[in-house]
Short mmCIF file of C-alpha atoms and ligand atoms in Angstrom, two decimals:
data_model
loop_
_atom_site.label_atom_id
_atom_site.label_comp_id
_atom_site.label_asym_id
_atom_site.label_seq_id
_atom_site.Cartn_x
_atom_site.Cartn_y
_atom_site.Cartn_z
CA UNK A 1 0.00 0.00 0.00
CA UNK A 2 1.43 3.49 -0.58
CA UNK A 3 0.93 5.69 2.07
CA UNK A 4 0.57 9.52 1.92
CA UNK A 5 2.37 9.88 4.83
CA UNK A 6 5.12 8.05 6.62
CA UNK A 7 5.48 9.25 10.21
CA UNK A 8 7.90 7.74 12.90
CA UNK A 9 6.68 8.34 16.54
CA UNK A 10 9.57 8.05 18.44
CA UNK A 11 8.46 6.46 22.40
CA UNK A 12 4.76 5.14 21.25
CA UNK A 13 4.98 2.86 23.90
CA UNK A 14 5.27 5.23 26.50
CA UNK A 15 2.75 7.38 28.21
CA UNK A 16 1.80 10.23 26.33
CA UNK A 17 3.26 8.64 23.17
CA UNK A 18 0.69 5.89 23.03
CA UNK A 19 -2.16 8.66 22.86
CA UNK A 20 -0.07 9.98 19.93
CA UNK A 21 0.06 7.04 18.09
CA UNK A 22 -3.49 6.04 18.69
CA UNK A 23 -5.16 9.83 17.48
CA UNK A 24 -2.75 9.43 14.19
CA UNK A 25 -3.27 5.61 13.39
CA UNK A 26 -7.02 5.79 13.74
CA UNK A 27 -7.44 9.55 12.43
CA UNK A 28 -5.21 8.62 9.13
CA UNK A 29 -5.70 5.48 7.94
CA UNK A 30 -3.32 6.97 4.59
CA UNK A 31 -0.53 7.79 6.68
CA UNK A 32 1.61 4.66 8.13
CA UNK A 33 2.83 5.25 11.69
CA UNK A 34 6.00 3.60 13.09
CA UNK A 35 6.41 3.54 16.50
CA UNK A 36 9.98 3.60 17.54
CA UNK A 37 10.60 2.12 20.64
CA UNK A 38 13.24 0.61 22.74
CA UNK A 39 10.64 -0.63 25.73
CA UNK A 40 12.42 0.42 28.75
CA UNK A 41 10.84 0.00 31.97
CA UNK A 42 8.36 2.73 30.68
CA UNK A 43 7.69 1.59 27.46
CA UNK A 44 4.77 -1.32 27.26
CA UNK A 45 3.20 -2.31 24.08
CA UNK A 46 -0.25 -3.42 26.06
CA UNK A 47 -0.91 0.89 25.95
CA UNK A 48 -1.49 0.18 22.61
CA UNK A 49 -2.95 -3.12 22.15
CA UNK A 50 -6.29 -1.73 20.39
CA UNK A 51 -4.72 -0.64 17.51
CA UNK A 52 -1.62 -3.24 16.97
CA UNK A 53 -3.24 -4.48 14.29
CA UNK A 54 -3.77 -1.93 12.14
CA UNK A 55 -2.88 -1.91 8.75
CA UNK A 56 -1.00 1.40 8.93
CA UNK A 57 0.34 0.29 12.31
CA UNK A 58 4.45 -0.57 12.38
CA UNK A 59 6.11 -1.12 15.62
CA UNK A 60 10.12 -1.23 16.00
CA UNK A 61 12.69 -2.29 18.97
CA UNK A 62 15.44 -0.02 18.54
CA UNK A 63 17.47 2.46 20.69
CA UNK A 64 17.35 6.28 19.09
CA UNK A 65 21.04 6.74 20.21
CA UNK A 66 21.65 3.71 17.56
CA UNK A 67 22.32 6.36 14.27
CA UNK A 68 22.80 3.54 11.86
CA UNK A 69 19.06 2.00 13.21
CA UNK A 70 17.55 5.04 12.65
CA UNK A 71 19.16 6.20 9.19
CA UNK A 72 18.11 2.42 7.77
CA UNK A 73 14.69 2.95 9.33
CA UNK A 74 14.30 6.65 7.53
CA UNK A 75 15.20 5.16 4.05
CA UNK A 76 13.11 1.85 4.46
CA UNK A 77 10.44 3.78 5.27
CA UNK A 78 10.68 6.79 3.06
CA UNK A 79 10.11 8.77 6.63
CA UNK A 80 9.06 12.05 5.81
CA UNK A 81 7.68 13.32 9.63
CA UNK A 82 9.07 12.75 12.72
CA UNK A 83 7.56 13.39 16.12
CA UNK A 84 9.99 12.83 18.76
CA UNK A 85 8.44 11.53 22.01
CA UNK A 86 11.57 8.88 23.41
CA UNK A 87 12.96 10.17 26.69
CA UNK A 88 14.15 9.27 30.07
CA UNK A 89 11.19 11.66 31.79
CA UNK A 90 11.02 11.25 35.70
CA UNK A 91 12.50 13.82 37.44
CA UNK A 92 13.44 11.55 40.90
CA UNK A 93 15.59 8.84 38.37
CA UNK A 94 17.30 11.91 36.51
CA UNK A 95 18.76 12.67 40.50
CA UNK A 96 19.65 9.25 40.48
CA UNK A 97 21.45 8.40 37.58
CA UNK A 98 21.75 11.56 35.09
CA UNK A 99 24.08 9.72 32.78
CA UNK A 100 20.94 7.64 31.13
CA UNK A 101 19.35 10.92 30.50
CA UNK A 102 22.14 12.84 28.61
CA UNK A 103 22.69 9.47 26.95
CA UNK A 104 18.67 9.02 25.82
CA UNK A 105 17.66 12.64 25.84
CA UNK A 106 20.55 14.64 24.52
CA UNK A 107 22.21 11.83 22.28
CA UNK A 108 19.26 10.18 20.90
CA UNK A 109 18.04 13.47 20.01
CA UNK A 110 20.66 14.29 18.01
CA UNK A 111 21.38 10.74 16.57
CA UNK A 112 17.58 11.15 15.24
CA UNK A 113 18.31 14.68 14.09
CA UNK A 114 21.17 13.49 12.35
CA UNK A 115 19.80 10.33 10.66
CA UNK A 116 16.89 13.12 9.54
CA UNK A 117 19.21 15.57 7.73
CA UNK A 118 21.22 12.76 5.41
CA UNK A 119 18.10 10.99 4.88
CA UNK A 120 16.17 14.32 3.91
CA UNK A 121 19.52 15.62 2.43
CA UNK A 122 19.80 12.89 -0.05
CA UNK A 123 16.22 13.09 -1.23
CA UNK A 124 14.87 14.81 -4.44
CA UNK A 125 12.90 17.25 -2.38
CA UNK A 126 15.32 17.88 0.04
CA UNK A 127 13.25 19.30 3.13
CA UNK A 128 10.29 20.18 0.67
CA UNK A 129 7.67 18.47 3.39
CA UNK A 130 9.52 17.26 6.12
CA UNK A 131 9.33 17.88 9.32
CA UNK A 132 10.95 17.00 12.81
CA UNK A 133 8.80 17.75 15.60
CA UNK A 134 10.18 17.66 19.30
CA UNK A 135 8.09 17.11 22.04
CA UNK A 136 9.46 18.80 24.88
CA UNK A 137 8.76 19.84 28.78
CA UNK A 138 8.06 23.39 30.19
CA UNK A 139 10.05 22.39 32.54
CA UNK A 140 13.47 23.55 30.59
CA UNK A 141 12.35 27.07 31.69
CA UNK A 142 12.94 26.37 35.17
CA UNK A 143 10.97 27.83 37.89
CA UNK A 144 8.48 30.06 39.07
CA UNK A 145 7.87 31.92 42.33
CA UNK A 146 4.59 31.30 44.86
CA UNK A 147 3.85 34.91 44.83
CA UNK A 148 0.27 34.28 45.45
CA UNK A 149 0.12 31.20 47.85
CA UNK A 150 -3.44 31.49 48.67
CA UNK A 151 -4.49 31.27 45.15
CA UNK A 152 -7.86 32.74 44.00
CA UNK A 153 -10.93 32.93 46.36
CA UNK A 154 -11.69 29.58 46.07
CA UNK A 155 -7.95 28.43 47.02
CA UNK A 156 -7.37 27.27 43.31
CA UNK A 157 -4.69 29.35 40.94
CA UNK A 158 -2.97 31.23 39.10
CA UNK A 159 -0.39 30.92 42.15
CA UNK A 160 1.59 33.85 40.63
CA UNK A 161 1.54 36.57 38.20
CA UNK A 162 4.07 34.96 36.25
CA UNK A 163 3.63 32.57 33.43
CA UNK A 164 6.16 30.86 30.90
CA UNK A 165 5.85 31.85 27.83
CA UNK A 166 7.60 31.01 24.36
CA UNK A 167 10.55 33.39 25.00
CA UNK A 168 11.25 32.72 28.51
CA UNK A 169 14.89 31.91 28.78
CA UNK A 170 15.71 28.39 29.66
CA UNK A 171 17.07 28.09 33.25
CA UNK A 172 16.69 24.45 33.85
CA UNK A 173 17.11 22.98 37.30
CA UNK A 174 17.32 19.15 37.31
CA UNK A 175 19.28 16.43 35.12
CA UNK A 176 15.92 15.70 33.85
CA UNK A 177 15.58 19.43 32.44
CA UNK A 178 18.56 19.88 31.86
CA UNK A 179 18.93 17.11 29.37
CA UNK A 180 15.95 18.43 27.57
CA UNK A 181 17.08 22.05 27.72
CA UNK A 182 19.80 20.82 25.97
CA UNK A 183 17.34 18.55 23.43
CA UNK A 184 15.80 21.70 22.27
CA UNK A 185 19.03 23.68 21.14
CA UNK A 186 20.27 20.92 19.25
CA UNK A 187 16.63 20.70 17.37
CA UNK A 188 16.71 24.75 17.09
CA UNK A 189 20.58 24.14 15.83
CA UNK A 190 19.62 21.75 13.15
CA UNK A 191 17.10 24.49 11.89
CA UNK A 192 19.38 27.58 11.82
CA UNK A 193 22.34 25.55 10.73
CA UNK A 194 21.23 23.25 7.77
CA UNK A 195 17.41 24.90 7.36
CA UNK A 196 15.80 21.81 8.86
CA UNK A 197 12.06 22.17 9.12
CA UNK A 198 11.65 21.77 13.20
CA UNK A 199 8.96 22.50 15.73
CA UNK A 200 9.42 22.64 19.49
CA UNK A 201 7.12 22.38 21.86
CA UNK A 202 7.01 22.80 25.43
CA UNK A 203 4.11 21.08 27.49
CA UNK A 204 2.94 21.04 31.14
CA UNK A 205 2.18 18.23 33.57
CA UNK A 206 -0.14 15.71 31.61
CA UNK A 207 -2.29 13.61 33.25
CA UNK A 208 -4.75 9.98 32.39
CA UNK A 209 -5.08 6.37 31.22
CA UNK A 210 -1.53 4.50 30.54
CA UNK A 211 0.80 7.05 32.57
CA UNK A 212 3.85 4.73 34.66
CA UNK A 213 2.85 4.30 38.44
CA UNK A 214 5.99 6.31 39.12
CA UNK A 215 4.67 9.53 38.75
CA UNK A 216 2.34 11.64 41.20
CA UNK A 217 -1.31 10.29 39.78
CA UNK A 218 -0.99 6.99 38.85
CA UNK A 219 1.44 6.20 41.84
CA UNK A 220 -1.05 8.01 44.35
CA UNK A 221 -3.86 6.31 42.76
CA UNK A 222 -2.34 3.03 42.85
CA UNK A 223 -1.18 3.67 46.51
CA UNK A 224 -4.73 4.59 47.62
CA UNK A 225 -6.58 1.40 46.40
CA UNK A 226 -3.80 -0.59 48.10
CA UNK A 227 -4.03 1.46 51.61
CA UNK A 228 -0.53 2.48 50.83
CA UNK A 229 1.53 5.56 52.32
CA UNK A 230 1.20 8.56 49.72
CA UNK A 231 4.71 10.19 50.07
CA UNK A 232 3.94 13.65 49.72
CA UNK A 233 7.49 16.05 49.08
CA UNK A 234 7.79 18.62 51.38
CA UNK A 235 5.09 20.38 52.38
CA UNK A 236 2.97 19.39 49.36
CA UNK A 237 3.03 23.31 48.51
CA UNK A 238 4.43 22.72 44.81
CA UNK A 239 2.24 23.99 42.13
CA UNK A 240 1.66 22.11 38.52
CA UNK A 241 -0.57 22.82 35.57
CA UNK A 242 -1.93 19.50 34.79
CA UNK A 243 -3.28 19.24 30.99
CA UNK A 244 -5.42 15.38 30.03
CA UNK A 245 -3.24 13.85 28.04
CA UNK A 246 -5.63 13.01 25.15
CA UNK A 247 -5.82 16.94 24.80
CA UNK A 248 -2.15 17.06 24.62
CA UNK A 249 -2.60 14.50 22.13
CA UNK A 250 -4.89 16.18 19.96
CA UNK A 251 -2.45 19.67 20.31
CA UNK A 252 0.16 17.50 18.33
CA UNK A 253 -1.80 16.78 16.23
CA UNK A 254 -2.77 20.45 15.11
CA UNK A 255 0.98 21.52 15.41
CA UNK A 256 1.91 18.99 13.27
CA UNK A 257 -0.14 19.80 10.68
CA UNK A 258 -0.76 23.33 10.66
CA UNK A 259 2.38 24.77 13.54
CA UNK A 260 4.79 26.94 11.42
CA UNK A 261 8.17 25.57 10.96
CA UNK A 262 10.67 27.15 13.54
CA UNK A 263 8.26 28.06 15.58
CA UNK A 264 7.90 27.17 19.22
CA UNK A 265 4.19 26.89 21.23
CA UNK A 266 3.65 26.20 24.65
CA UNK A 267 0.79 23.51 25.57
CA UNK A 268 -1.05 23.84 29.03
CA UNK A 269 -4.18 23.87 30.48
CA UNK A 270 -4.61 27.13 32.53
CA UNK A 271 -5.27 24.52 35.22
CA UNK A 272 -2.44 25.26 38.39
CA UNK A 273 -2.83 22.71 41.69
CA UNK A 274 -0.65 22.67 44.85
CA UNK A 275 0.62 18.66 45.05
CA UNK A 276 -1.56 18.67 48.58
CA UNK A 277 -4.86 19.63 46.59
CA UNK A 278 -4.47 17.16 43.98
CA UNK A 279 -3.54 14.36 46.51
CA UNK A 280 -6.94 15.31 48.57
CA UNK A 281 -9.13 15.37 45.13
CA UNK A 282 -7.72 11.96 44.49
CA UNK A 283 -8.28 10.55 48.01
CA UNK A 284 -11.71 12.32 47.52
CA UNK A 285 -12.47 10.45 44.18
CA UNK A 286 -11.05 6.65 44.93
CA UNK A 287 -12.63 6.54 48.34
CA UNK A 288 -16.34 7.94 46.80
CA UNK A 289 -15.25 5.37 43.60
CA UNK A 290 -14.94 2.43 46.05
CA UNK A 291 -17.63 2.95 48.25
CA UNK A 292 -15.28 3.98 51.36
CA UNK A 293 -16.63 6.50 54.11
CA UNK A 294 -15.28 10.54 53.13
CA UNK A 295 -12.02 10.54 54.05
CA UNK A 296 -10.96 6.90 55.00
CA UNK A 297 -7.70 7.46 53.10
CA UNK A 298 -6.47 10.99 54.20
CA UNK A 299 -4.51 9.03 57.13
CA UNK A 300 -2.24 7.69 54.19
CA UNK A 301 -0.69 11.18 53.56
CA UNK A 302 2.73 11.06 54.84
CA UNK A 303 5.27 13.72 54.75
CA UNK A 304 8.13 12.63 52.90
CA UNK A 305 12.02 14.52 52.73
CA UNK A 306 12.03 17.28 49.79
CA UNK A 307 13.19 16.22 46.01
CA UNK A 308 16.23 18.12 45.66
CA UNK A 309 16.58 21.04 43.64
CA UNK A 310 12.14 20.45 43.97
CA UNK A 311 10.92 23.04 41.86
CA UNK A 312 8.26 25.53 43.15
CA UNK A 313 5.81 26.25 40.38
CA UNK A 314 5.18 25.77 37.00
CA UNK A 315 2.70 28.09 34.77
CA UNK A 316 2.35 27.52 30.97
CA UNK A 317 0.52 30.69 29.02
CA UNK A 318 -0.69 28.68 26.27
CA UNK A 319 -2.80 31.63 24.42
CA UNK A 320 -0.36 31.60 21.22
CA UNK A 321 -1.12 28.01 20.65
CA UNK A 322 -5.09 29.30 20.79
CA UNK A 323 -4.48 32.22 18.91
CA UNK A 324 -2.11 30.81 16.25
CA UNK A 325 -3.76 27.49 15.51
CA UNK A 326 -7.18 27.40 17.40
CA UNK A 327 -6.19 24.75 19.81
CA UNK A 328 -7.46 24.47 23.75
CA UNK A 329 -8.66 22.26 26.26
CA UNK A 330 -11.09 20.23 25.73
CA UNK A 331 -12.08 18.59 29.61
CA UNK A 332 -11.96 20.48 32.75
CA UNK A 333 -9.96 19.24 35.66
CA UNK A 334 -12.88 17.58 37.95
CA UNK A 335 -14.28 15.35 34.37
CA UNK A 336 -10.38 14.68 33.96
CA UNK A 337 -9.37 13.34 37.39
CA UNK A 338 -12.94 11.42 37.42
CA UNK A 339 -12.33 9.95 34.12
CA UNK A 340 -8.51 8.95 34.95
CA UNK A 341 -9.03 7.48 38.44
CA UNK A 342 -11.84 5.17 36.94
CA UNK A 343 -9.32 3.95 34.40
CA UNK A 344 -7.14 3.29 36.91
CA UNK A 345 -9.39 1.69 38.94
CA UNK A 346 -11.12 -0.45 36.17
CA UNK A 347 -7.33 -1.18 34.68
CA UNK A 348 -6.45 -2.89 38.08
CA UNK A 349 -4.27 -5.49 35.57
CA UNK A 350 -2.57 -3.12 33.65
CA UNK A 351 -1.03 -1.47 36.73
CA UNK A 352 -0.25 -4.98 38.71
CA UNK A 353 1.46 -5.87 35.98
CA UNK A 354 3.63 -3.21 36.23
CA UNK A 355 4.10 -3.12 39.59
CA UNK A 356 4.27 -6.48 40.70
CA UNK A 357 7.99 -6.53 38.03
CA UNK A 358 10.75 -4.45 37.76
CA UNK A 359 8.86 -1.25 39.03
CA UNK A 360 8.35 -3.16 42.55
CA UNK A 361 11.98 -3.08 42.88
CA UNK A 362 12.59 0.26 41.71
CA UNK A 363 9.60 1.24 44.19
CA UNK A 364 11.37 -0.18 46.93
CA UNK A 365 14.97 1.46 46.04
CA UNK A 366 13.48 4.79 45.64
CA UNK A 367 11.51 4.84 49.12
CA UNK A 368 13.64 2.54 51.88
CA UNK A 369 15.35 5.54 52.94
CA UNK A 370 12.34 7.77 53.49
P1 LIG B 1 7.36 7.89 29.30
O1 LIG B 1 8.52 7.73 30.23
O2 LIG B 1 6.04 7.39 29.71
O3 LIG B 1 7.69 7.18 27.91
C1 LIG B 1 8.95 7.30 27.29
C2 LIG B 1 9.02 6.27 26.16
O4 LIG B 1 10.29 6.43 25.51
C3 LIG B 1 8.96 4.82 26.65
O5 LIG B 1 8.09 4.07 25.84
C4 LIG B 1 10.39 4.33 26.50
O6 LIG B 1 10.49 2.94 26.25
C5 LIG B 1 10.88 5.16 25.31
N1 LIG B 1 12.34 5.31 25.31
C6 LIG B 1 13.12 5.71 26.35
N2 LIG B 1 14.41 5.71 25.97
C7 LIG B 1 14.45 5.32 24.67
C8 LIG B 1 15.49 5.14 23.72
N3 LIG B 1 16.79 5.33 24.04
N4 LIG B 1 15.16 4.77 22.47
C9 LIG B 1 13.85 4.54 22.12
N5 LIG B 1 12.84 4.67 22.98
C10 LIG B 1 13.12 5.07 24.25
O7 LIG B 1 7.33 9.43 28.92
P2 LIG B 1 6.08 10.41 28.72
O8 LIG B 1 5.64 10.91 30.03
O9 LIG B 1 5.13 9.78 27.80
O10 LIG B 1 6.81 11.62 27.97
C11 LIG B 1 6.97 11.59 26.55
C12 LIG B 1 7.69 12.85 26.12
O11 LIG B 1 6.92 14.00 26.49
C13 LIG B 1 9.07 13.03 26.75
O12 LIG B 1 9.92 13.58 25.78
C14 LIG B 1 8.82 14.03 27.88
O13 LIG B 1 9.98 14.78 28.13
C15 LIG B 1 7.72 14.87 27.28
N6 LIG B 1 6.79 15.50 28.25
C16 LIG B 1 6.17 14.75 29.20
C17 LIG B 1 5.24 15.35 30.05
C18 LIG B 1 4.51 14.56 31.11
O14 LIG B 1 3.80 15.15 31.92
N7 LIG B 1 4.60 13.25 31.15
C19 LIG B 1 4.98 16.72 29.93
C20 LIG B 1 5.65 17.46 28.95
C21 LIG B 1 6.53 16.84 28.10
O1 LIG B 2 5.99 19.60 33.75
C1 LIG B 2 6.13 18.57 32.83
C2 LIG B 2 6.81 17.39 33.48
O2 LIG B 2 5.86 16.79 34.34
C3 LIG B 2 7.35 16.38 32.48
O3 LIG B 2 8.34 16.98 31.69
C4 LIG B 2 7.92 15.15 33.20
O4 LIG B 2 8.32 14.19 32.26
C5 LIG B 2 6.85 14.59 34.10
O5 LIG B 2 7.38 13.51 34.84
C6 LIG B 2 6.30 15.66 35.04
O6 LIG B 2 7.32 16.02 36.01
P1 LIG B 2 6.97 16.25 37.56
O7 LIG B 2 8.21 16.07 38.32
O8 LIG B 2 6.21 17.52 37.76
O9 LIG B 2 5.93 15.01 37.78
P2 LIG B 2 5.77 13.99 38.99
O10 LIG B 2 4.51 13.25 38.74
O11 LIG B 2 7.01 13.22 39.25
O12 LIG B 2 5.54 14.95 40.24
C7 LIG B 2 4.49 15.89 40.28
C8 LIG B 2 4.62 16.68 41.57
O13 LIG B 2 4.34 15.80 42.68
C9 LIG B 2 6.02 17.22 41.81
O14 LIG B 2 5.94 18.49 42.45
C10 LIG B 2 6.65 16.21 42.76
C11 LIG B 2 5.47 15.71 43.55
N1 LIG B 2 5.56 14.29 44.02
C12 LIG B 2 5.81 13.35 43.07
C13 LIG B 2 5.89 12.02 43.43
C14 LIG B 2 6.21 10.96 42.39
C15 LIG B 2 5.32 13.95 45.33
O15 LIG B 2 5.04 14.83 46.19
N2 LIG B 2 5.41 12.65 45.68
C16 LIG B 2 5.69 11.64 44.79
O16 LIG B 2 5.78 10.46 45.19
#
């Protein structure tokens, strides 16, 4: 079959890449989607299990950092998009072991940008439409300050009057950030240098179905259900703007398709929570979900010792992505967090297998000491 399209989706397996894959396999049955995975502990093909057999459906094992795997896999293919979702992306294993990250996030990057520009540099039409699309974090542009703790009159945000926006200078704090900070120069480098068509964009906290039981949601979820301590950092004062990842999904989507080349946009949901809210909305919703009394879980809120380097708030101003291209958010929080903890709940498999494997021994090395 020819295709009109052929796309690699670099880290399909993985959380928010799944959601990719699925809104472009099932939206456009002409283009062929290859997912490019090398199924870490994060990556699990049963995210995607409803649409493995599609016929423009193409999974492949391989490592980006591998430039020979992904040059091959551009000229078998004819690849003329790429949307670049593979990443090392929790913050606590970045502290941990920040080697993996440069190695996966900064080299893989660039082994994919590479493998782009001979492939696209040896074809007739040169860069004629191509594009390389990076999915990347807001969190490259650091920090934010808690200048209004108490939030709005209903406790809920802005937290601050400050909000990141497209030309906010990158001041990253972590390995994690850091390694995409540096992600995003060499995709901006590959544009100014050798006139690559690239798009950046810069996301906040996504939320829903198939995220790894490692981060905040899922984990807390998880740990509620199971009458489990909820390690809370700090003082549980940290502010995130949580976007559904389906509408994350569906931003790609229009950026791909209709974003301007060089351009950057910032994806977020207007939607800021202190860590402490969110935790008491999900105790709120699993207990109501499973029939327990209000508040049976809030005893499982522990106090846990900071993350280092834990940064205070983040705040994406997403208005040129509305302006530009017409995109926003399509659920509020409350239908979000109702919709993701029955998942969850109803997925009881899906997150046993996880955590009854590796992740059970990761779980256990991350939290002896606390
Ligand atoms: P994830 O950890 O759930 O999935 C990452 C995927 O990448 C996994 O399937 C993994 O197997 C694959 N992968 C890792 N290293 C690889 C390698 N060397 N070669 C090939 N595949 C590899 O991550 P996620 O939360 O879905 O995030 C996806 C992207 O979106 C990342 O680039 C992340 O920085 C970015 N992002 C995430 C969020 C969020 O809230 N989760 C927000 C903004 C941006
Ligand atoms: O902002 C976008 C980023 O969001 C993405 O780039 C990252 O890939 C993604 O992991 C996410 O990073 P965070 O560090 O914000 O997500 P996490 O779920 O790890 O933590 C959310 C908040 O909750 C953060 O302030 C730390 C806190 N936390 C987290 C965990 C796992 C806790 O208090 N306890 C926990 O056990």
């Amino acid at each position: 079959m020819n295709f009109k399209r052929n796309i690699i989706v670099t880290g399909g397996a993985g959380f928010i890449g799944s959601h990719v894959v699925r809104l472009f396999v099932r939206k456009y049955p002409d283009y062929r989607i290859i997912n490019v995975d090398k199924l870490t502990y994060a990556g699990n093909l049963a995210n995607l299990a409803d649409i493995e057999a599609c016929p423009n459906y193409l999974f492949v094992k391989a490592d980006i950092v591998d430039f020979d795997r992904m040059l091959a896999l551009m000229q078998e293919y004819s690849v003329d998009g790429v949307i670049h979702l593979a990443a090392e992306s929790h913050v606590d294993r970045s502290i941990k072991d920040p080697f993996t990250f440069a190695r996966t996030n900064v080299m893989g990057t660039l082994s994919l940008l590479q493998a782009a520009k001979v492939h696209w540099e040896s074809s007739p039409a040169k860069y004629e439409d191509k594009l390389f699309y990076h999915i990347s974090t807001d969190e490259v542009y650091g920090a934010l300050e808690l200048t209004r703790p108490e939030g709005d009159a209903d406790g809920r945000g802005p937290y601050g009057e400050e909000f990141f926006v497209e030309t906010t200078k990158y001041n990253p704090h972590s390995p994690y950030s850091a390694s995409k900070a540096s992600s995003d120069h060499f995709v901006r480098a590959f544009h100014d240098t050798y006139g690559m068509p690239t798009i950046v964009t810069n996301c906040s906290n996504n939320y829903g179905p198939y995220q790894f039981p490692e981060k905040l949601i899922p984990l807390f979820i998880n740990n509620i259900r199971h009458r489990r301590p909820l390690p809370v950092y700090g003082r549980g004062e940290n502010v995130r703007d949580w976007l559904y990842v389906e509408d994350h999904a569906r931003a790609i989507d229009t950026i791909f398709h209709r974003g301007k080349v060089a351009e950057t946009y910032n994806i977020g949901g207007f939607n800021e929570w202190k860590n402490i809210d969110i935790v008491k909305v999900l105790i709120r919703t699993v207990d109501r979900l499973l029939g327990n009394p209000e508040g049976a879980s809030l005893d499982l809120i522990t106090y846990v010792t900071d993350r280092a380097g834990h940064d205070m708030r983040y705040a994406i101003d997403s208005r040129k992505l509305q302006r530009e291209l017409g995109w926003e958010p399509s659920l509020q929080f409350e239908e979000g967090i109702e919709k993701t903890v029955r998942w969850y709940l109803d997925n009881q498999s899906w997150l046993d297998n996880i955590t009854s494997g590796a992740y059970e021994n990761y779980y256990n090395d991350m939290y002896a000491n606390r």
